[in-house]
CSV table of C-alpha atoms and ligand atoms in Angstrom, one decimal:
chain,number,residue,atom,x,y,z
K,28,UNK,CA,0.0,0.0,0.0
K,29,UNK,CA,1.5,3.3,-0.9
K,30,UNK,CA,2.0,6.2,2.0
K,31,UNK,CA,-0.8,8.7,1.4
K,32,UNK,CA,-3.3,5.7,1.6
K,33,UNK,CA,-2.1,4.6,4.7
K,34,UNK,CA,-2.1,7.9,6.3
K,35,UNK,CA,-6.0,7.7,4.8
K,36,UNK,CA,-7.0,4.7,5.8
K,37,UNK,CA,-5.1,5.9,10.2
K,38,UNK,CA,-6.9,8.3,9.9
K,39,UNK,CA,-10.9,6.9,9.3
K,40,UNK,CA,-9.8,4.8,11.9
K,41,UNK,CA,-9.3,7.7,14.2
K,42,UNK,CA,-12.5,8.9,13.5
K,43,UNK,CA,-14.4,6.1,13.6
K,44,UNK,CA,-12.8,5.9,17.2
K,45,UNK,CA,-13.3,9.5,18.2
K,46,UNK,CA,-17.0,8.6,17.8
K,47,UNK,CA,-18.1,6.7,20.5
K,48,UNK,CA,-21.9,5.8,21.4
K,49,UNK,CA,-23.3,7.8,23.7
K,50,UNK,CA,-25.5,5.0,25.4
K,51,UNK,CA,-25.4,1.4,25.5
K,52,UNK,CA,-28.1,-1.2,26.5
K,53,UNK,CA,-26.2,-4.1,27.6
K,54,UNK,CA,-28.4,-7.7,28.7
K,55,UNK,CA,-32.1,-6.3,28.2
K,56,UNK,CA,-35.0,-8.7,27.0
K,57,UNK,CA,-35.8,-6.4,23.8
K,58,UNK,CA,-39.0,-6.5,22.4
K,59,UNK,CA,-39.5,-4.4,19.2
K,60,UNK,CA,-42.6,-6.2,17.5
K,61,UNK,CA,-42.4,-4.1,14.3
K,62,UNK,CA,-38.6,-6.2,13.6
K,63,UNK,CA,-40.2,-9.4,14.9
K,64,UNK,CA,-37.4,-9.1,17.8
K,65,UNK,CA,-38.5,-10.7,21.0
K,66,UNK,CA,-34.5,-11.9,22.8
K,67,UNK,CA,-31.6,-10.6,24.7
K,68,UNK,CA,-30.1,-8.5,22.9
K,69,UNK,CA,-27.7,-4.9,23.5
K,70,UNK,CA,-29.1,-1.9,22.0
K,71,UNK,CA,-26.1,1.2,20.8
K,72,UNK,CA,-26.7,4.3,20.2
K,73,UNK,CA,-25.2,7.7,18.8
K,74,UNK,CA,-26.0,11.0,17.9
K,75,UNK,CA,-29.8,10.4,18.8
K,76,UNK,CA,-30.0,7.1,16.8
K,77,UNK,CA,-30.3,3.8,17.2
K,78,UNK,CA,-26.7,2.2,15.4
K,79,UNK,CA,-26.6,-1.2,16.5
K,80,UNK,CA,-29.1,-4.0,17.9
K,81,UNK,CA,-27.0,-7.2,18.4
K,82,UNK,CA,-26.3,-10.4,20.8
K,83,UNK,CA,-23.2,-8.6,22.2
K,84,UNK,CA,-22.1,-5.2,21.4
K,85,UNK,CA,-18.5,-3.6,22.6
K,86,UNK,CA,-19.6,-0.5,25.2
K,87,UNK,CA,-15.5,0.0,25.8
K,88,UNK,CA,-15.4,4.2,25.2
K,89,UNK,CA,-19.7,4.5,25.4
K,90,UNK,CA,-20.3,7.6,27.3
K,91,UNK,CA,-22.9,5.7,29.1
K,92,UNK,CA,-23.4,2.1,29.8
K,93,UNK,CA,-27.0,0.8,30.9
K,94,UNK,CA,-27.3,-2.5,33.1
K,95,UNK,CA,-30.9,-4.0,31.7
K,96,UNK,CA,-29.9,-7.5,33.0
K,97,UNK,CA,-33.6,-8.8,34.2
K,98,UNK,CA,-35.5,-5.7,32.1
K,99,UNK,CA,-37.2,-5.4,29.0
K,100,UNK,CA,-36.2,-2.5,26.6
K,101,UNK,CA,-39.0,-1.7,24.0
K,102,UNK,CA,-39.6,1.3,21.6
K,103,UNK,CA,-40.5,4.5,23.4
K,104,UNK,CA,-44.2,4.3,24.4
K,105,UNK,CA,-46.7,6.0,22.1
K,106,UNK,CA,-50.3,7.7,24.2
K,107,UNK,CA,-52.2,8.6,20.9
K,108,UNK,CA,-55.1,9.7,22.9
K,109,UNK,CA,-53.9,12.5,25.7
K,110,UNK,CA,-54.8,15.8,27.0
K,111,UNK,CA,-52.0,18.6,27.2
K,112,UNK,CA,-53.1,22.0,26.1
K,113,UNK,CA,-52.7,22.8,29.7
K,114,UNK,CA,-53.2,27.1,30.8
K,115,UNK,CA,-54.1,29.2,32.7
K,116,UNK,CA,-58.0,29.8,31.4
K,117,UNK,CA,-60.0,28.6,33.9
K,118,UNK,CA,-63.5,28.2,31.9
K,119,UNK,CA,-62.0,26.7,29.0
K,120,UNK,CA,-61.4,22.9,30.5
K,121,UNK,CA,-59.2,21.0,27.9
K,122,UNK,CA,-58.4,24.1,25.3
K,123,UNK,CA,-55.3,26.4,27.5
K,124,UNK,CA,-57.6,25.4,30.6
K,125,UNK,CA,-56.5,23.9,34.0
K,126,UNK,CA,-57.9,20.2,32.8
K,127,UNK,CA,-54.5,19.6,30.7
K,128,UNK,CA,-51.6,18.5,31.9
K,129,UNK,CA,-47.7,19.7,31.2
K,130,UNK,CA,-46.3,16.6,28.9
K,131,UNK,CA,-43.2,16.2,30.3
K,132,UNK,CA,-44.3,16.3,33.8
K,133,UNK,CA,-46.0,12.6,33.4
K,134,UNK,CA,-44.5,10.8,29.8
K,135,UNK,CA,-40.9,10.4,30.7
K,136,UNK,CA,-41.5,8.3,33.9
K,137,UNK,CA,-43.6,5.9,32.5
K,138,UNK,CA,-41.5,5.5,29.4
K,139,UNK,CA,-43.8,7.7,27.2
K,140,UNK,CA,-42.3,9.7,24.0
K,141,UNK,CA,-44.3,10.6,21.8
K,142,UNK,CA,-47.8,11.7,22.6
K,143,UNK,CA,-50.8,12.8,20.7
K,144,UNK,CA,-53.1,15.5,21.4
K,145,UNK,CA,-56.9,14.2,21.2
K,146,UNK,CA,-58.3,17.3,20.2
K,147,UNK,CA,-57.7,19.8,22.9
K,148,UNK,CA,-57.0,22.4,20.1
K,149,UNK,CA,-58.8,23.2,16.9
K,150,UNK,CA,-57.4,25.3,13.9
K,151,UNK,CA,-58.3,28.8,16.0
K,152,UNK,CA,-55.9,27.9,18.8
K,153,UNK,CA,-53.8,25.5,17.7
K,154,UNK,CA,-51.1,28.0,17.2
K,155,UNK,CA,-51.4,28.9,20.9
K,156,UNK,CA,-51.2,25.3,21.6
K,157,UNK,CA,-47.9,25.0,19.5
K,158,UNK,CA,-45.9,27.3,21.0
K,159,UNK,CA,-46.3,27.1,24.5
K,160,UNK,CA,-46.9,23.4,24.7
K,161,UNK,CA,-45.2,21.3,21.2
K,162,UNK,CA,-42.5,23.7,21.1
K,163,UNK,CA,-41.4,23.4,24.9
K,164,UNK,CA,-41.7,20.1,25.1
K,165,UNK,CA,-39.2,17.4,25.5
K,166,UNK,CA,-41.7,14.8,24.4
K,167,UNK,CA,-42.5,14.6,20.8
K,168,UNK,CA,-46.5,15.9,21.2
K,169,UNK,CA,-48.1,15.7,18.1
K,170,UNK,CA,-52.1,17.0,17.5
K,171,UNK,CA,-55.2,15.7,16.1
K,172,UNK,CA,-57.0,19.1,15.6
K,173,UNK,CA,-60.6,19.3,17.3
K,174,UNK,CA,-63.1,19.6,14.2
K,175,UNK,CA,-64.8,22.7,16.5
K,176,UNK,CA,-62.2,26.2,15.7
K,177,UNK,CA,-62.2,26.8,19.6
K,178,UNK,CA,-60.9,22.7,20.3
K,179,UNK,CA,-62.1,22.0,23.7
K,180,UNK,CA,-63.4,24.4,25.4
K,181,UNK,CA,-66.3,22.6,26.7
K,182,UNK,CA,-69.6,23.2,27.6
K,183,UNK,CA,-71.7,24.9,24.4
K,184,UNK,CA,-68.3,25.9,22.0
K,185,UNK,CA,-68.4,22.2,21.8
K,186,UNK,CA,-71.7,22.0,20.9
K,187,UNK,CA,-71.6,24.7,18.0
K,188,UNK,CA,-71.5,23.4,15.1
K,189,UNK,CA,-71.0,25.9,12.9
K,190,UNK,CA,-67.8,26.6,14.3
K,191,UNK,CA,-67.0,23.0,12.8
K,192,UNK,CA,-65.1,24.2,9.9
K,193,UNK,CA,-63.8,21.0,7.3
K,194,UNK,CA,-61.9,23.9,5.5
K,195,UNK,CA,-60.3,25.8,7.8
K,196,UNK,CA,-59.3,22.6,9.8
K,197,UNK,CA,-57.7,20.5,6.7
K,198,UNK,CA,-55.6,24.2,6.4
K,199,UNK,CA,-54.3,24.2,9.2
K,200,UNK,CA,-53.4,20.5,9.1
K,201,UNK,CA,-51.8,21.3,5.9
K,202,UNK,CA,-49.8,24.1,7.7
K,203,UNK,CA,-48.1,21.6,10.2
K,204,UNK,CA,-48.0,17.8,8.5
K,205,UNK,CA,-45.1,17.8,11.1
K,206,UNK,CA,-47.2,18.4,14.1
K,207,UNK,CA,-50.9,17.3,13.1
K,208,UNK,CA,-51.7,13.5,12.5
K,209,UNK,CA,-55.1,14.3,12.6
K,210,UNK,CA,-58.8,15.5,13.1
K,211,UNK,CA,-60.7,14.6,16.1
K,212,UNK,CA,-64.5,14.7,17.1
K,213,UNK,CA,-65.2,14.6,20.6
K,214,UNK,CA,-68.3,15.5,23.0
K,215,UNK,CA,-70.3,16.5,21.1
K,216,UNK,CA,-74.0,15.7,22.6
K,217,UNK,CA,-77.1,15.1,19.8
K,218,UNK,CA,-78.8,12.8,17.8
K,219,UNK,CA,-77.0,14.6,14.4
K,220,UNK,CA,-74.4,13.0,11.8
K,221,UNK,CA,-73.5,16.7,10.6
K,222,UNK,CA,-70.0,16.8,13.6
K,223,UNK,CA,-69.1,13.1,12.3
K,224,UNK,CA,-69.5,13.7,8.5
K,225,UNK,CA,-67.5,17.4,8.8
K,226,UNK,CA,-64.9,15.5,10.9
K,227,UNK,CA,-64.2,13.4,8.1
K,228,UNK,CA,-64.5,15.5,5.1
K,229,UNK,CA,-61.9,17.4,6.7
K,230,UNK,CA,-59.7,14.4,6.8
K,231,UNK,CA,-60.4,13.7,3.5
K,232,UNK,CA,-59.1,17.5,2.8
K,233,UNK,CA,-55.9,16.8,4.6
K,234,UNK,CA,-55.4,13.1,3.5
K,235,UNK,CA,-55.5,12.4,7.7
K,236,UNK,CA,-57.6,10.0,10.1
K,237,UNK,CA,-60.1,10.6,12.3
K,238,UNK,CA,-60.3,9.8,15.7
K,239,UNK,CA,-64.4,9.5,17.2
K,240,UNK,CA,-64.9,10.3,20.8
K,241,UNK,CA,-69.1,9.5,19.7
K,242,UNK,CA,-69.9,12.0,22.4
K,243,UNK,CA,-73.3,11.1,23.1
K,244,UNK,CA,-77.3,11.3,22.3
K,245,UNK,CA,-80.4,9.2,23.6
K,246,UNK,CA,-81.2,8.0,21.3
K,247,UNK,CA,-77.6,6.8,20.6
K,248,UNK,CA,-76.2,6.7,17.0
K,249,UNK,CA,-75.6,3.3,15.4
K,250,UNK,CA,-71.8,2.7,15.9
K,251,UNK,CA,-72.9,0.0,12.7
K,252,UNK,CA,-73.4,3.0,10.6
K,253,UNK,CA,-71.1,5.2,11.8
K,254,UNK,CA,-68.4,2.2,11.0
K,255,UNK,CA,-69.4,0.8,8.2
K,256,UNK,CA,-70.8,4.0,5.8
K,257,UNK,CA,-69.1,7.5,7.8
K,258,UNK,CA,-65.3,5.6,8.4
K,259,UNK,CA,-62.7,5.0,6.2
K,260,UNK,CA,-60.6,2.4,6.7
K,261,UNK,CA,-57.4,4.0,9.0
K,262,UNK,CA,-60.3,6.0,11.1
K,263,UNK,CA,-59.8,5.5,14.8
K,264,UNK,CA,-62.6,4.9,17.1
K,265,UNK,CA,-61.6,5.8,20.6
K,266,UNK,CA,-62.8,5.2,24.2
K,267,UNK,CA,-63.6,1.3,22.7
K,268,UNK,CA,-64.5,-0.5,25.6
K,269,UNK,CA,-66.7,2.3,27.1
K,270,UNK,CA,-70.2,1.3,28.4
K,271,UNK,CA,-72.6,4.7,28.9
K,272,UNK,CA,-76.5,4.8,28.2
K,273,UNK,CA,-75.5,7.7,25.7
K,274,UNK,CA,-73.6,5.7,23.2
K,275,UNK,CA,-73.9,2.2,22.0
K,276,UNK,CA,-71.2,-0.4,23.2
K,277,UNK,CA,-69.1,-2.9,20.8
K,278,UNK,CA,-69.7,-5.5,22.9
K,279,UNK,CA,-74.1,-6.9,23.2
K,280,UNK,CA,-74.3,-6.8,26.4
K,281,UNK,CA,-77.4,-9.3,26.7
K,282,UNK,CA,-75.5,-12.3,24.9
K,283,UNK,CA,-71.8,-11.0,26.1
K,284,UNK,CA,-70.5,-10.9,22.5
K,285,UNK,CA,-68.9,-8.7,20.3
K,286,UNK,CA,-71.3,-7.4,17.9
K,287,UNK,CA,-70.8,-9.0,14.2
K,288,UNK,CA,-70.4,-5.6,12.5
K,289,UNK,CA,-67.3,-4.9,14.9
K,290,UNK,CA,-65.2,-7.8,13.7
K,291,UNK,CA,-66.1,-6.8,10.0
K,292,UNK,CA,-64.9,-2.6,10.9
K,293,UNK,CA,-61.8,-3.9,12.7
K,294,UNK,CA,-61.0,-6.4,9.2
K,295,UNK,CA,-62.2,-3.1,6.9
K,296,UNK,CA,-59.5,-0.9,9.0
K,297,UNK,CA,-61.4,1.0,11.7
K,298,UNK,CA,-58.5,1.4,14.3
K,299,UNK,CA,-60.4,0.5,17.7
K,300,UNK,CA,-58.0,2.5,20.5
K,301,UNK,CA,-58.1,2.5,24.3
K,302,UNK,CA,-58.7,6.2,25.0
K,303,UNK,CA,-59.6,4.4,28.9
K,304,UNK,CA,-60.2,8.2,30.4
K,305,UNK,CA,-62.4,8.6,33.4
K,306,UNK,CA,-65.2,6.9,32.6
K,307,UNK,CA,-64.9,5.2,28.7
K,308,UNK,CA,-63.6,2.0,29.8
K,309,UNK,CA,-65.3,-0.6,31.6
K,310,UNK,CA,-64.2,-4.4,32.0
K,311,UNK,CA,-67.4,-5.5,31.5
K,312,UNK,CA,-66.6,-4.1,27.8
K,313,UNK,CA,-63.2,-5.4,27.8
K,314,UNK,CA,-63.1,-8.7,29.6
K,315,UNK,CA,-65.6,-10.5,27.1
K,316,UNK,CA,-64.5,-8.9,24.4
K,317,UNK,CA,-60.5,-10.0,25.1
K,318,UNK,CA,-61.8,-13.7,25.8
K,319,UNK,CA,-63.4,-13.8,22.6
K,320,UNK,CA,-59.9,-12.7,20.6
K,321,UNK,CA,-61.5,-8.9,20.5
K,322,UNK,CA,-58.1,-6.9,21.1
K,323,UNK,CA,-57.9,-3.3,20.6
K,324,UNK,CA,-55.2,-2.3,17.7
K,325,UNK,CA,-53.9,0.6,20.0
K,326,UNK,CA,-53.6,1.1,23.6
K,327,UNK,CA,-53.9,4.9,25.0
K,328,UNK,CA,-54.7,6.1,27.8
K,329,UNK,CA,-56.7,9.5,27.3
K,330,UNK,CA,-54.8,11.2,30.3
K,331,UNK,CA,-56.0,14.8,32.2
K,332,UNK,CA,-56.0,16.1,35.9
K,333,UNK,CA,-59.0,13.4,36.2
K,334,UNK,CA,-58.6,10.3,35.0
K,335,UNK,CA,-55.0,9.8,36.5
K,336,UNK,CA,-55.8,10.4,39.6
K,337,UNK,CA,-58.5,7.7,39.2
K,338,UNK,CA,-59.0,4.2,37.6
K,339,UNK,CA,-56.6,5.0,35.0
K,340,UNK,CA,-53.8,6.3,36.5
K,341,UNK,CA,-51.2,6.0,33.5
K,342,UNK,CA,-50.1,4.4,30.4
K,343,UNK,CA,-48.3,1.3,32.2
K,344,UNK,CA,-50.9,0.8,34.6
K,345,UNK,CA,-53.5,0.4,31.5
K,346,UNK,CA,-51.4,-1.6,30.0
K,347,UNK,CA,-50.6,-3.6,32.6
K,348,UNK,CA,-54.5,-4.1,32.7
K,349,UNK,CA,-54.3,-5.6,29.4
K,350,UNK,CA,-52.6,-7.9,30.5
K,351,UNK,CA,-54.2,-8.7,33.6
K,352,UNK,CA,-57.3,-9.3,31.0
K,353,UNK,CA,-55.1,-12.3,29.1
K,354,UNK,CA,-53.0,-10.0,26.4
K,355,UNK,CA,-49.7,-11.1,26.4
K,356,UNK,CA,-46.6,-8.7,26.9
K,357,UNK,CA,-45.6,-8.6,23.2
K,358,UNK,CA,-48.8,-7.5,22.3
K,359,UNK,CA,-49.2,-5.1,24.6
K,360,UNK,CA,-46.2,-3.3,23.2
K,361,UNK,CA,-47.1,-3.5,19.9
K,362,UNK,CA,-50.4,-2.0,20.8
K,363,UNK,CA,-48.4,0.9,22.8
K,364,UNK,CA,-45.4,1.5,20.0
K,365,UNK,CA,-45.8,0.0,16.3
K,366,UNK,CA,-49.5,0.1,16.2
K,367,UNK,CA,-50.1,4.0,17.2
K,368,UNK,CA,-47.4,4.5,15.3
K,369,UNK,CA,-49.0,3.3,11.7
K,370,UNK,CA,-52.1,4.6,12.9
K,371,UNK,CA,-51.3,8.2,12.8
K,372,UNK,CA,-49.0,7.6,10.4
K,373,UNK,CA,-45.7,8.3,11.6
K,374,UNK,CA,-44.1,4.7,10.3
K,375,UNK,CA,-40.3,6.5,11.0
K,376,UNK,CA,-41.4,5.7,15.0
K,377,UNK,CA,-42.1,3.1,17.4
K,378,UNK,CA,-39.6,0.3,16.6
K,379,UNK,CA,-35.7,0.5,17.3
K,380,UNK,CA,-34.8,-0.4,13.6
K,381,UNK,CA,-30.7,1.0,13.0
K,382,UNK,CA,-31.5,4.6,11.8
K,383,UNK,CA,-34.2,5.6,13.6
K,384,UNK,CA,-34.8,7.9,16.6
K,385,UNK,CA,-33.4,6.5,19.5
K,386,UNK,CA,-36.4,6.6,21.4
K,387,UNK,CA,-36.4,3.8,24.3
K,388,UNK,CA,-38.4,2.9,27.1
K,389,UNK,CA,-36.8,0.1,29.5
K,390,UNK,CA,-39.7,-1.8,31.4
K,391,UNK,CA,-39.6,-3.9,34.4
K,392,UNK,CA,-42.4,-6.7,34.9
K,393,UNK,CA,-43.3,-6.9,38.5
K,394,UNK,CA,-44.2,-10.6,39.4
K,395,UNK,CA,-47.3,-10.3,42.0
K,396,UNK,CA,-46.2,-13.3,43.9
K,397,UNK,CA,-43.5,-10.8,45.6
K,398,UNK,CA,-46.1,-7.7,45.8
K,399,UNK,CA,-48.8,-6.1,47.3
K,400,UNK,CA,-49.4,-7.3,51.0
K,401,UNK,CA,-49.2,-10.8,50.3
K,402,UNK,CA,-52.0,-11.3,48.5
K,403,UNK,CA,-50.0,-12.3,45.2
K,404,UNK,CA,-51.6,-10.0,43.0
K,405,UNK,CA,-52.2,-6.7,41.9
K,406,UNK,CA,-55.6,-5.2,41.9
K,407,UNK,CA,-56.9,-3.5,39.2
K,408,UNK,CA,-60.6,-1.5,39.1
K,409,UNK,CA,-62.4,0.6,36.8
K,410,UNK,CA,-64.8,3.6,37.6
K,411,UNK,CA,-67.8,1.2,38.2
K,412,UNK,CA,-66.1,-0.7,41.1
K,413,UNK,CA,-65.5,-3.8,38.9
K,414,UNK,CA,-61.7,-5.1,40.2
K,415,UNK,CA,-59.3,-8.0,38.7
K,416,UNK,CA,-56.5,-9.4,40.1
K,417,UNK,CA,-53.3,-9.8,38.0
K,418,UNK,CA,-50.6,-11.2,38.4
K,419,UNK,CA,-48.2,-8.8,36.8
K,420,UNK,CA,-47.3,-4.8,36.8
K,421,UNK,CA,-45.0,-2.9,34.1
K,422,UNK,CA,-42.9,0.1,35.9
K,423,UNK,CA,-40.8,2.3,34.1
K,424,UNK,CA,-37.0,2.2,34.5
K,425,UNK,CA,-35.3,4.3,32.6
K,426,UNK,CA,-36.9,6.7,29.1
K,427,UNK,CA,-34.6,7.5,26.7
K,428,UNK,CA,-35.4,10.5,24.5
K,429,UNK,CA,-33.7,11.1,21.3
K,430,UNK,CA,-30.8,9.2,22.4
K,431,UNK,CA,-30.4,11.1,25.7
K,432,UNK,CA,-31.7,9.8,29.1
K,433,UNK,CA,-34.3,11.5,30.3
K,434,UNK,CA,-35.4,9.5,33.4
K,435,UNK,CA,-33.8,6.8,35.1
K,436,UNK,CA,-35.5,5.3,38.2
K,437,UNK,CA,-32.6,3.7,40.0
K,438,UNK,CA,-29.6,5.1,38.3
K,439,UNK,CA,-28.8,1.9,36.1
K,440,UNK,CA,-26.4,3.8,34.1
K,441,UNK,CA,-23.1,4.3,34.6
K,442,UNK,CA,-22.3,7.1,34.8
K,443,UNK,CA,-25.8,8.0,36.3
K,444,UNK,CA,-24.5,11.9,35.4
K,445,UNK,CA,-22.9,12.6,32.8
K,446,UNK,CA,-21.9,16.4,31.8
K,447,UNK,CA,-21.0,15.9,28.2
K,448,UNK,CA,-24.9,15.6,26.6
K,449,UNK,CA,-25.1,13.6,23.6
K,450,UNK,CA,-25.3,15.6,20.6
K,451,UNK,CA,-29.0,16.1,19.2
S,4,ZN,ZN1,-60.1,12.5,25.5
């Protein structure tokens, strides 16, 4: 080899050296559905990407090693259905209003990083929204803009529905295809197709999905229809498993089956999401419906100043539910990081492919045998009083955002500090 080549080839070498990873995952039980990995595995990572998944990977000269010996490490947790246009209006509930919570204050310690708005904003505030909540955030928070201008304001803005604007909505959309995955119908109370139809001719406008919170009316609007001739396939029907007089259930509650129609919508597309909230998920819904195969494509948890502090609590503990209900832990993940993920069609996220954000949640799996005052099991209960007993709990360990540790529950790394930030 001549000189100059050799001096080449020392000196790639020193570069390749003077980059080390920034984090390393060494002996975690990884479980990325979308790549079918489900095995020990070490996970590197470097300038806010996932470079290597592998049996054994070299840490020597990684700013940061993480022990995951006994842990799983999964994508970072997708919440497709939350509440965080949080301000300082007090009469305006969801929409800048005290009802909304500060994302970062409750994603990163349960592994959470990427959020979606459910429709606290519309296309009149949603501006507002992004710069004092998307634009501060360290989570990723993405929007499905309420099809009412003034989002959720409650009470009668939400009921107006001339304010219910297809035009103006798919616009804004348009503005920010970065921010807004979405159009969302929620609350609105009447026996009247016109929210649903405008909902979805502005995501027709702005080639999005929907997401239906069906609100309510007595008499109730057939979900059959509203499935099978309003949706397009990719249209996500939220709060699934609710049971309230005002809107009809999935699941006949006479004969304890899901209804035939339901099967068909979830083969034609319809997404069939969580959204568990205060009072849209009931296991008398859900525990039938799970025996009989019924499993919701995405898990979310529809998360404000209510429903955490009450049956819900937070994105682990519903999915921890899941599995209390017989859903195993792969599919629970895949329902909390691949399947959001296609559903608001963002397929660059929620899988640790080599490339791609390196956004990580590390999980431990409680075993109730050791737990909860010797009773073996964890109890879970929804608003109506109904409680099961499972035998397993997910809590968070350590959320990795964009490559850079942003919570870490009993300093696994090592260093647990470290003052040279990876690069972003
Ligand atoms: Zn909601």
């Amino acid at each position: 080899m001549k000189l100059p080549f050799l001096l080449f080839f020392a000196l790639c070498c020193t570069l390749c050296i003077a980059q080390p990873y920034t984090v390393v995952i060494k002996g975690g039980h990884v479980i990325d559905p979308k790549n079918n990995i489900n095995g020990i595995m070490d996970v590197a990572i470097a300038d806010g990407k996932i470079v290597q998944v592998a049996k054994s990977i070299d840490a020597k000269g990684a700013i940061q090693v993480v022990d995951a010996k006994g842990l799983y490490v999964t994508p970072g947790l997708i919440d497709m259905h939350t509440h965080v246009f949080f301000g300082t209006n007090l009469d305006q509930t969801y929409s800048n209003g005290p009802n909304a919570l500060p994302p970062d204050a409750f994603t990163f310690r349960n592994g959470v990083t990427t959020i979606v708005d459910a429709g606290c904003s519309g296309w009149r505030d949603f501006e507002t929204f992004k710069k004092q909540t998307i634009d501060l955030s360290q989570t990723r928070v993405l929007s499905l803009l309420n099809i009412v201008g003034s989002g959720m304001r409650g009470g009668k803005f939400e009921q107006n529905v001339d304010d219910m604007d297809a035009q103006q909505t798919a616009d804004m959309a348009r503005k920010y295809p970065e921010f807004v995955v979405g159009v969302k119908l929620a609350h609105f109370n009447g026996y009247d197709w016109t929210p649903t139809n405008r909902a979805v001719e502005a995501g027709k406008l702005a080639n999005v999905p929907v997401m239906i919170d069906f609100g309510g009316s007595t008499p109730t609007l057939s979900i059959e229809e509203l499935f099978l001739k309003h949706l397009r396939p990719g249209d996500i029907f939220t709060h699934c498993f609710g049971q309230l007089k005002t809107r009809e259930p999935i699941l006949d509650v006479t004969t304890n089956k899901v209804k035939p129609f339901v099967w068909e919508a979830q083969k034609k597309g319809i997404i069939f999401d969580v959204g568990y909230g205060g009072i849209s998920f009931a296991f008398s819904q859900a525990i039938p419906a799970i025996k009989s195969g019924f499993y919701p494509n995405t898990i979310s948890t529809d998360i404000h100043t209510g429903s955490m502090n009450n049956a819900m609590k937070d994105m682990l503990n519903v999915m921890s539910k899941f599995m209390a209900m017989g859903m195993t832990l792969p599919s629970v993940i895949k329902a909390s990081t691949w399947s959001p993920a296609q559903a608001i069609k963002r397929p660059e996220l929620g899988h640790l492919s080599v490339g791609s954000v390196a956004d990580v949640a590390i999980l431990k799996l409680h075993e109730g045998k050791f737990e909860v005052r010797d009773t073996g099991y964890f109890g879970f209960f929804d608003y109506t009083g109904h409680k099961i007993e499972g035998k397993q709990k997910l809590e968070c360990e350590m959320t990795i955002r964009k490559g850079k540790i942003v919570y870490d529950l009993n300093g696994i790394a090592n260093p647990v500090v470290v003052t040279q930030q990876p690069r972003s």
